[in-house]
Tab-separated table of C-alpha atoms in Angstrom:
chain	number	residue	atom	x	y	z
A	1	MET	CA	55.722	13.914	39.432
A	2	THR	CA	57.916	16.608	41.320
A	3	ILE	CA	57.928	20.131	39.864
A	4	ASP	CA	61.197	22.107	39.845
A	5	ALA	CA	61.868	25.688	40.415
A	6	THR	CA	61.455	26.431	36.574
A	7	ASP	CA	58.345	24.765	36.491
A	8	ARG	CA	57.235	26.933	39.624
A	9	ARG	CA	58.215	30.050	37.463
A	10	ILE	CA	56.135	28.942	34.642
A	11	ILE	CA	53.107	28.170	36.848
A	12	ALA	CA	53.383	31.693	38.564
A	13	ALA	CA	53.778	33.319	35.100
A	14	THR	CA	50.402	31.441	33.671
A	15	GLN	CA	48.343	30.902	36.713
A	16	SER	CA	46.273	34.068	35.863
A	17	GLY	CA	46.118	33.309	32.301
A	18	LEU	CA	47.988	32.878	28.869
A	19	PRO	CA	48.825	35.929	26.798
A	20	LEU	CA	46.243	36.406	24.147
A	21	ALA	CA	48.816	36.617	21.365
A	22	PRO	CA	49.588	34.587	18.387
A	23	ALA	CA	52.631	32.733	20.171
A	24	PRO	CA	51.784	32.665	23.795
A	25	TYR	CA	54.323	30.276	24.851
A	26	ALA	CA	57.047	32.123	23.166
A	27	GLU	CA	55.914	35.200	25.120
A	28	VAL	CA	55.988	33.291	28.329
A	29	ALA	CA	59.265	31.997	27.491
A	30	GLY	CA	60.478	35.623	26.824
A	31	TRP	CA	59.234	36.735	30.159
A	32	LEU	CA	61.330	34.095	31.861
A	33	GLY	CA	64.440	33.830	29.862
A	34	LEU	CA	63.623	30.293	28.606
A	35	ASP	CA	63.090	28.989	25.117
A	36	GLU	CA	59.645	28.449	23.724
A	37	ALA	CA	60.467	24.674	23.246
A	38	GLU	CA	61.231	24.303	26.930
A	39	VAL	CA	58.074	26.054	28.257
A	40	ILE	CA	56.078	23.892	25.655
A	41	ALA	CA	57.736	20.668	26.911
A	42	ARG	CA	57.404	21.490	30.522
A	43	LEU	CA	53.737	22.279	30.339
A	44	ALA	CA	53.140	19.105	28.160
A	45	ALA	CA	54.898	17.197	30.954
A	46	MET	CA	52.947	18.831	33.792
A	47	GLN	CA	49.702	18.105	31.797
A	48	ALA	CA	50.706	14.476	31.440
A	49	SER	CA	51.132	14.145	35.124
A	50	GLY	CA	48.194	15.740	36.214
A	51	VAL	CA	49.675	19.044	37.679
A	52	ILE	CA	47.975	20.850	34.731
A	53	ARG	CA	44.182	19.407	34.580
A	54	ARG	CA	43.713	21.200	31.150
A	55	ILE	CA	44.542	24.351	29.201
A	56	ALA	CA	41.121	25.863	28.436
A	57	LEU	CA	38.908	28.723	28.896
A	58	ALA	CA	36.737	28.701	31.990
A	59	PRO	CA	33.191	30.002	31.128
A	60	ASN	CA	31.573	32.131	33.871
A	61	HIS	CA	28.849	30.184	34.537
A	62	TYR	CA	26.789	32.977	36.267
A	63	ALA	CA	27.226	35.147	32.962
A	64	LEU	CA	25.708	32.261	31.295
A	65	GLY	CA	22.733	31.826	33.221
A	66	MET	CA	23.864	29.146	35.697
A	67	VAL	CA	23.025	31.173	38.784
A	68	ALA	CA	21.985	28.214	41.276
A	69	ASN	CA	24.327	25.617	42.720
A	70	GLY	CA	24.075	23.092	45.947
A	71	MET	CA	26.698	20.874	47.319
A	72	SER	CA	24.719	17.548	47.064
A	73	VAL	CA	25.935	15.041	49.586
A	74	TRP	CA	25.336	11.112	49.472
A	75	ASP	CA	25.836	8.138	51.830
A	76	VAL	CA	26.920	5.578	49.236
A	77	ASP	CA	27.661	2.040	49.959
A	78	ASP	CA	31.567	1.910	50.236
A	79	ALA	CA	32.004	-1.047	48.073
A	80	GLN	CA	30.368	0.767	44.956
A	81	ALA	CA	31.511	4.199	45.982
A	82	MET	CA	34.503	4.641	43.702
A	83	ASP	CA	32.627	3.202	40.695
A	84	LEU	CA	29.449	5.378	41.257
A	85	GLY	CA	31.524	8.200	42.248
A	86	ALA	CA	33.118	8.214	38.702
A	87	GLN	CA	29.834	8.099	37.085
A	88	VAL	CA	28.419	11.071	38.913
A	89	GLY	CA	31.745	13.163	38.303
A	90	ALA	CA	31.181	12.434	34.732
A	91	LEU	CA	27.764	14.277	34.474
A	92	SER	CA	28.074	17.646	32.703
A	93	PHE	CA	26.387	19.616	35.322
A	94	VAL	CA	28.661	18.400	38.308
A	95	SER	CA	31.684	20.731	38.596
A	96	HIS	CA	33.484	18.876	41.765
A	97	CYS	CA	32.797	15.432	42.743
A	98	TYR	CA	34.918	13.789	45.868
A	99	LEU	CA	34.969	11.082	48.443
A	100	ARG	CA	35.363	12.290	51.769
A	101	PRO	CA	35.183	10.444	55.033
A	102	ARG	CA	31.916	10.341	57.056
A	103	ALA	CA	31.471	12.003	60.534
A	104	ARG	CA	28.802	9.940	62.135
A	105	PRO	CA	26.434	10.481	63.622
A	106	ALA	CA	26.248	14.305	62.731
A	107	TRP	CA	27.575	13.444	58.994
A	108	PRO	CA	26.725	9.986	57.393
A	109	TYR	CA	27.556	11.195	53.689
A	110	ASN	CA	30.626	10.168	51.913
A	111	LEU	CA	30.257	11.359	48.237
A	112	PHE	CA	30.102	15.091	47.574
A	113	ALA	CA	28.946	16.515	44.174
A	114	MET	CA	28.409	20.207	43.335
A	115	ILE	CA	25.656	20.712	41.153
A	116	HIS	CA	24.993	23.773	38.753
A	117	GLY	CA	21.766	24.938	37.009
A	118	SER	CA	19.682	27.882	35.923
A	119	SER	CA	17.576	27.753	39.045
A	120	ARG	CA	17.179	25.862	42.325
A	121	ALA	CA	14.303	24.054	40.687
A	122	GLU	CA	16.621	22.833	37.868
A	123	VAL	CA	19.219	22.101	40.383
A	124	GLU	CA	16.622	19.674	42.252
A	125	THR	CA	15.814	18.087	38.957
A	126	LEU	CA	19.437	17.310	38.482
A	127	ARG	CA	19.676	15.990	42.028
A	128	ALA	CA	16.966	13.571	41.370
A	129	GLN	CA	18.863	12.256	38.240
A	130	ILE	CA	21.926	11.335	40.367
A	131	ALA	CA	19.604	9.867	42.993
A	132	ALA	CA	18.239	7.597	40.194
A	133	LEU	CA	21.843	6.826	39.175
A	134	LEU	CA	22.825	5.680	42.821
A	135	GLY	CA	19.513	3.760	43.216
A	136	ASP	CA	19.750	1.338	46.163
A	137	ALA	CA	23.625	1.979	46.513
A	138	CYS	CA	22.688	5.295	48.323
A	139	ARG	CA	21.132	5.119	51.864
A	140	ALA	CA	20.506	8.812	52.251
A	141	ASN	CA	21.203	12.160	50.662
A	142	ASP	CA	20.975	15.947	51.094
A	143	ILE	CA	21.832	19.080	49.549
A	144	LEU	CA	23.230	22.265	51.071
A	145	TYR	CA	22.662	25.533	49.312
A	146	SER	CA	25.133	28.344	50.080
A	147	THR	CA	23.120	31.303	51.721
A	148	ARG	CA	26.059	33.586	52.009
A	149	ILE	CA	29.837	33.824	50.984
A	150	LEU	CA	31.538	34.671	54.133
A	151	LYS	CA	35.093	34.748	52.758
A	152	LYS	CA	36.626	34.102	49.260
A	153	THR	CA	40.425	34.365	48.579
A	154	GLY	CA	42.085	32.907	45.591
A	155	MET	CA	44.515	29.891	46.447
A	156	ARG	CA	47.344	31.259	44.554
A	157	LEU	CA	51.259	30.108	44.123
A	158	THR	CA	53.288	33.091	44.538
A	159	ASP	CA	56.872	31.564	44.955
A	160	ARG	CA	57.900	28.885	47.143
A	161	GLU	CA	61.133	30.632	47.924
A	162	GLY	CA	59.736	33.907	48.491
B	1	MET	CA	33.632	38.243	38.878
B	2	ARG	CA	30.471	38.918	37.062
B	3	ARG	CA	27.576	37.097	39.004
B	4	THR	CA	24.707	38.132	37.008
B	5	PRO	CA	23.643	36.643	33.439
B	6	LEU	CA	24.757	38.385	30.468
B	7	PRO	CA	22.087	39.699	28.207
B	8	ALA	CA	20.513	37.228	25.749
B	9	ASP	CA	21.988	38.811	22.673
B	10	ALA	CA	25.387	39.257	23.961
B	11	LEU	CA	26.841	36.071	22.526
B	12	ASP	CA	26.369	35.186	18.806
B	13	ALA	CA	26.872	31.648	17.359
B	14	THR	CA	30.387	31.821	17.002
B	15	ASP	CA	31.075	32.878	20.572
B	16	ARG	CA	29.097	30.120	21.728
B	17	ALA	CA	31.096	27.627	19.535
B	18	ILE	CA	34.326	28.970	20.909
B	19	LEU	CA	33.046	28.809	24.620
B	20	ASN	CA	31.896	25.112	23.839
B	21	ALA	CA	35.014	24.027	22.064
B	22	LEU	CA	37.754	25.449	24.211
B	23	GLN	CA	36.870	24.157	27.704
B	24	ASP	CA	39.546	21.377	27.280
B	25	GLY	CA	42.210	20.632	25.003
B	26	PHE	CA	43.764	23.910	24.027
B	27	PRO	CA	47.020	23.019	21.913
B	28	LEU	CA	50.408	23.088	23.210
B	29	THR	CA	52.139	24.242	19.840
B	30	PRO	CA	53.794	27.199	18.827
B	31	HIS	CA	50.700	28.735	17.304
B	32	PRO	CA	47.734	27.267	19.360
B	33	PHE	CA	45.342	29.879	18.348
B	34	ALA	CA	45.908	29.316	14.823
B	35	GLU	CA	45.404	25.707	15.384
B	36	ALA	CA	42.161	26.080	17.571
B	37	ALA	CA	40.869	28.761	15.032
B	38	ALA	CA	41.155	26.386	12.160
B	39	ALA	CA	39.180	23.728	14.006
B	40	LEU	CA	36.351	26.487	14.458
B	41	GLY	CA	36.496	27.648	10.904
B	42	LEU	CA	38.011	31.046	12.064
B	43	ASP	CA	41.182	32.758	11.388
B	44	GLU	CA	43.753	33.176	14.176
B	45	ALA	CA	43.426	36.990	14.626
B	46	SER	CA	39.585	36.908	15.016
B	47	LEU	CA	39.799	33.953	17.779
B	48	ILE	CA	42.189	36.029	19.793
B	49	ALA	CA	40.081	38.891	19.486
B	50	ARG	CA	36.873	37.057	20.322
B	51	ILE	CA	38.247	35.525	23.431
B	52	GLN	CA	39.524	39.002	24.598
B	53	ARG	CA	36.190	40.363	24.201
B	54	LEU	CA	34.528	37.501	25.978
B	55	ARG	CA	37.009	37.943	28.781
B	56	ASP	CA	36.348	41.804	28.813
B	57	ASP	CA	32.590	41.126	28.936
B	58	GLY	CA	32.851	38.539	31.695
B	59	ALA	CA	31.529	35.640	29.774
B	60	ILE	CA	34.696	33.877	30.747
B	61	THR	CA	36.796	34.244	33.910
B	62	ARG	CA	40.231	32.743	32.787
B	63	PHE	CA	41.942	31.370	29.876
B	64	GLY	CA	45.166	29.412	30.207
B	65	PRO	CA	46.390	26.416	32.152
B	66	PHE	CA	44.314	25.127	35.353
B	67	PHE	CA	46.713	23.691	37.851
B	68	ASP	CA	45.884	21.078	40.435
B	69	ALA	CA	46.674	22.857	43.657
B	70	GLU	CA	48.037	19.875	45.749
B	71	ALA	CA	50.370	18.826	42.854
B	72	MET	CA	51.811	22.203	43.181
B	73	GLY	CA	52.414	21.477	46.809
B	74	GLY	CA	50.329	22.523	49.937
B	75	ALA	CA	47.531	20.974	51.712
B	76	PHE	CA	43.716	21.568	51.643
B	77	CYS	CA	40.912	20.316	53.952
B	78	LEU	CA	37.203	21.107	53.728
B	79	CYS	CA	35.879	21.773	57.282
B	80	ALA	CA	32.588	22.238	58.695
B	81	MET	CA	31.139	23.651	61.946
B	82	ALA	CA	27.664	23.716	63.637
B	83	VAL	CA	27.574	27.125	64.810
B	84	PRO	CA	24.713	28.532	67.010
B	85	ALA	CA	22.821	31.406	65.283
B	86	GLU	CA	23.634	33.907	68.306
B	87	LYS	CA	27.258	33.167	67.834
B	88	PHE	CA	27.447	33.162	64.077
B	89	ASP	CA	28.851	36.735	63.430
B	90	GLU	CA	31.641	36.204	66.336
B	91	VAL	CA	32.565	32.784	64.874
B	92	VAL	CA	32.703	34.292	61.319
B	93	THR	CA	35.180	36.770	62.707
B	94	LEU	CA	37.352	34.212	64.464
B	95	VAL	CA	37.464	31.997	61.448
B	96	ASN	CA	38.022	34.266	58.793
B	97	ALA	CA	40.911	35.856	60.573
B	98	HIS	CA	43.000	32.819	59.814
B	99	ALA	CA	44.801	33.371	56.522
B	100	GLU	CA	44.711	29.693	56.004
B	101	VAL	CA	40.842	29.884	55.327
B	102	ALA	CA	40.648	30.301	51.707
B	103	HIS	CA	36.994	30.362	51.442
B	104	ASN	CA	34.179	30.203	53.702
B	105	TYR	CA	30.218	29.607	53.084
B	106	GLU	CA	27.333	29.708	55.079
B	107	ARG	CA	25.077	26.886	54.188
B	108	SER	CA	21.540	25.640	54.804
B	109	HIS	CA	22.296	22.840	57.315
B	110	ALA	CA	22.945	21.891	61.109
B	111	LEU	CA	26.651	22.219	59.901
B	112	ASN	CA	26.082	25.552	58.618
B	113	MET	CA	29.846	26.916	58.327
B	114	TRP	CA	31.942	25.251	55.638
B	115	PHE	CA	35.387	26.722	54.933
B	116	VAL	CA	38.481	25.254	53.106
B	117	LEU	CA	41.861	25.309	55.036
B	118	ALA	CA	44.820	25.919	52.549
B	119	CYS	CA	48.138	25.316	54.187
B	120	GLU	CA	51.834	24.800	53.058
B	121	GLN	CA	52.093	21.586	54.976
B	122	PRO	CA	49.697	18.805	55.620
B	123	ARG	CA	50.328	19.068	59.435
B	124	ASP	CA	49.290	22.716	59.414
B	125	ILE	CA	45.656	21.626	58.750
B	126	ALA	CA	45.161	19.810	62.215
B	127	ARG	CA	46.950	22.800	63.868
B	128	VAL	CA	44.761	25.467	62.398
B	129	ALA	CA	41.510	23.373	63.210
B	130	ARG	CA	42.853	22.894	66.777
B	131	LYS	CA	43.267	26.515	67.057
B	132	ILE	CA	39.884	27.405	65.681
B	133	GLU	CA	38.348	25.002	68.217
B	134	LYS	CA	39.967	26.412	70.920
B	135	GLU	CA	39.036	29.822	69.895
B	136	THR	CA	35.489	29.129	69.432
B	137	GLY	CA	34.923	26.382	71.593
B	138	LEU	CA	33.091	24.684	68.818
B	139	SER	CA	34.169	21.137	66.934
B	140	VAL	CA	35.692	21.621	63.681
B	141	LEU	CA	34.793	18.549	61.526
B	142	GLN	CA	37.566	17.560	58.945
B	143	PHE	CA	36.571	16.391	55.508
B	144	PRO	CA	39.776	15.584	53.556
B	145	LYS	CA	39.297	14.522	50.021
B	146	GLU	CA	40.002	10.608	49.947
B	147	HIS	CA	39.499	10.714	45.977
B	148	GLU	CA	38.910	13.074	43.536
B	149	PHE	CA	36.654	11.973	40.484
B	150	PHE	CA	37.529	13.143	36.928
B	151	ILE	CA	34.920	16.056	36.088
B	152	GLY	CA	32.963	16.203	33.086
B	153	PHE	CA	31.454	19.649	33.919
B	154	ARG	CA	30.795	21.644	30.729
B	155	VAL	CA	28.900	24.639	30.625
B	156	LEU	CA	26.710	24.723	27.520
B	157	ALA	CA	26.955	28.169	25.924
């Protein structure tokens, strides 16, 4: 799906959140000089095409006690990687799951899964669950804990034209 | 963003039900809070007030549409470097100086620096990576995503 300038304005207006008001889409429409029905229809089209992944709240997992996370990485047989990756991604404790190219010899891993838990010990238990799920299709694995945030800036759309 | 756990009594059962229910599928209808509230046995005004409070308390980071960054245009690539300990601070400065470096983490591995390049155009990824290699004298390994799996991630509140 290609998004047009009006879609981009809707994205820019809502990417930091929806207004907490009884008719939030009407409010966004008012800011942009559009009809409520058009805003709803465009958001629905973007959701159907995957531009919008979901309309939801994002719990702060740190606030809810999930303070430990690790980037688990797996060398999974290529023939099974799509199927097994889908199963790993579906786990409730995995927040990101990707296939990426290997960079041998330094890096033999092709499946990346970010694991969240309440402690490092819990993260290790969850990692063992993934290892059991992958079984013999996985030749090697590792987990990388972040030891320091060196930079963190939001990736935000401002205005393509601007 | 709050990075420490809330006190155990900060959330009641209704707050937890809201957090668990609204991690997906907020309605795209004229009165979405009324609809979501009805499913939780609440009224519209109290759902709105509770979401406001959860946001103010830092129990939620955001409420609204989550956009796929690539679908909006732009190119992203996870990169990693093996940085010798004695050069680490110097390399952090050189890497972070690039506006295209969206975030950067030190990680426990021989590849000890992991950052994401966020660029307007796919060709810019290779250009910025080469520039970082030239400035630092170190290799930048690129791990572009080949496939992103649907995520079942849910925080149980």
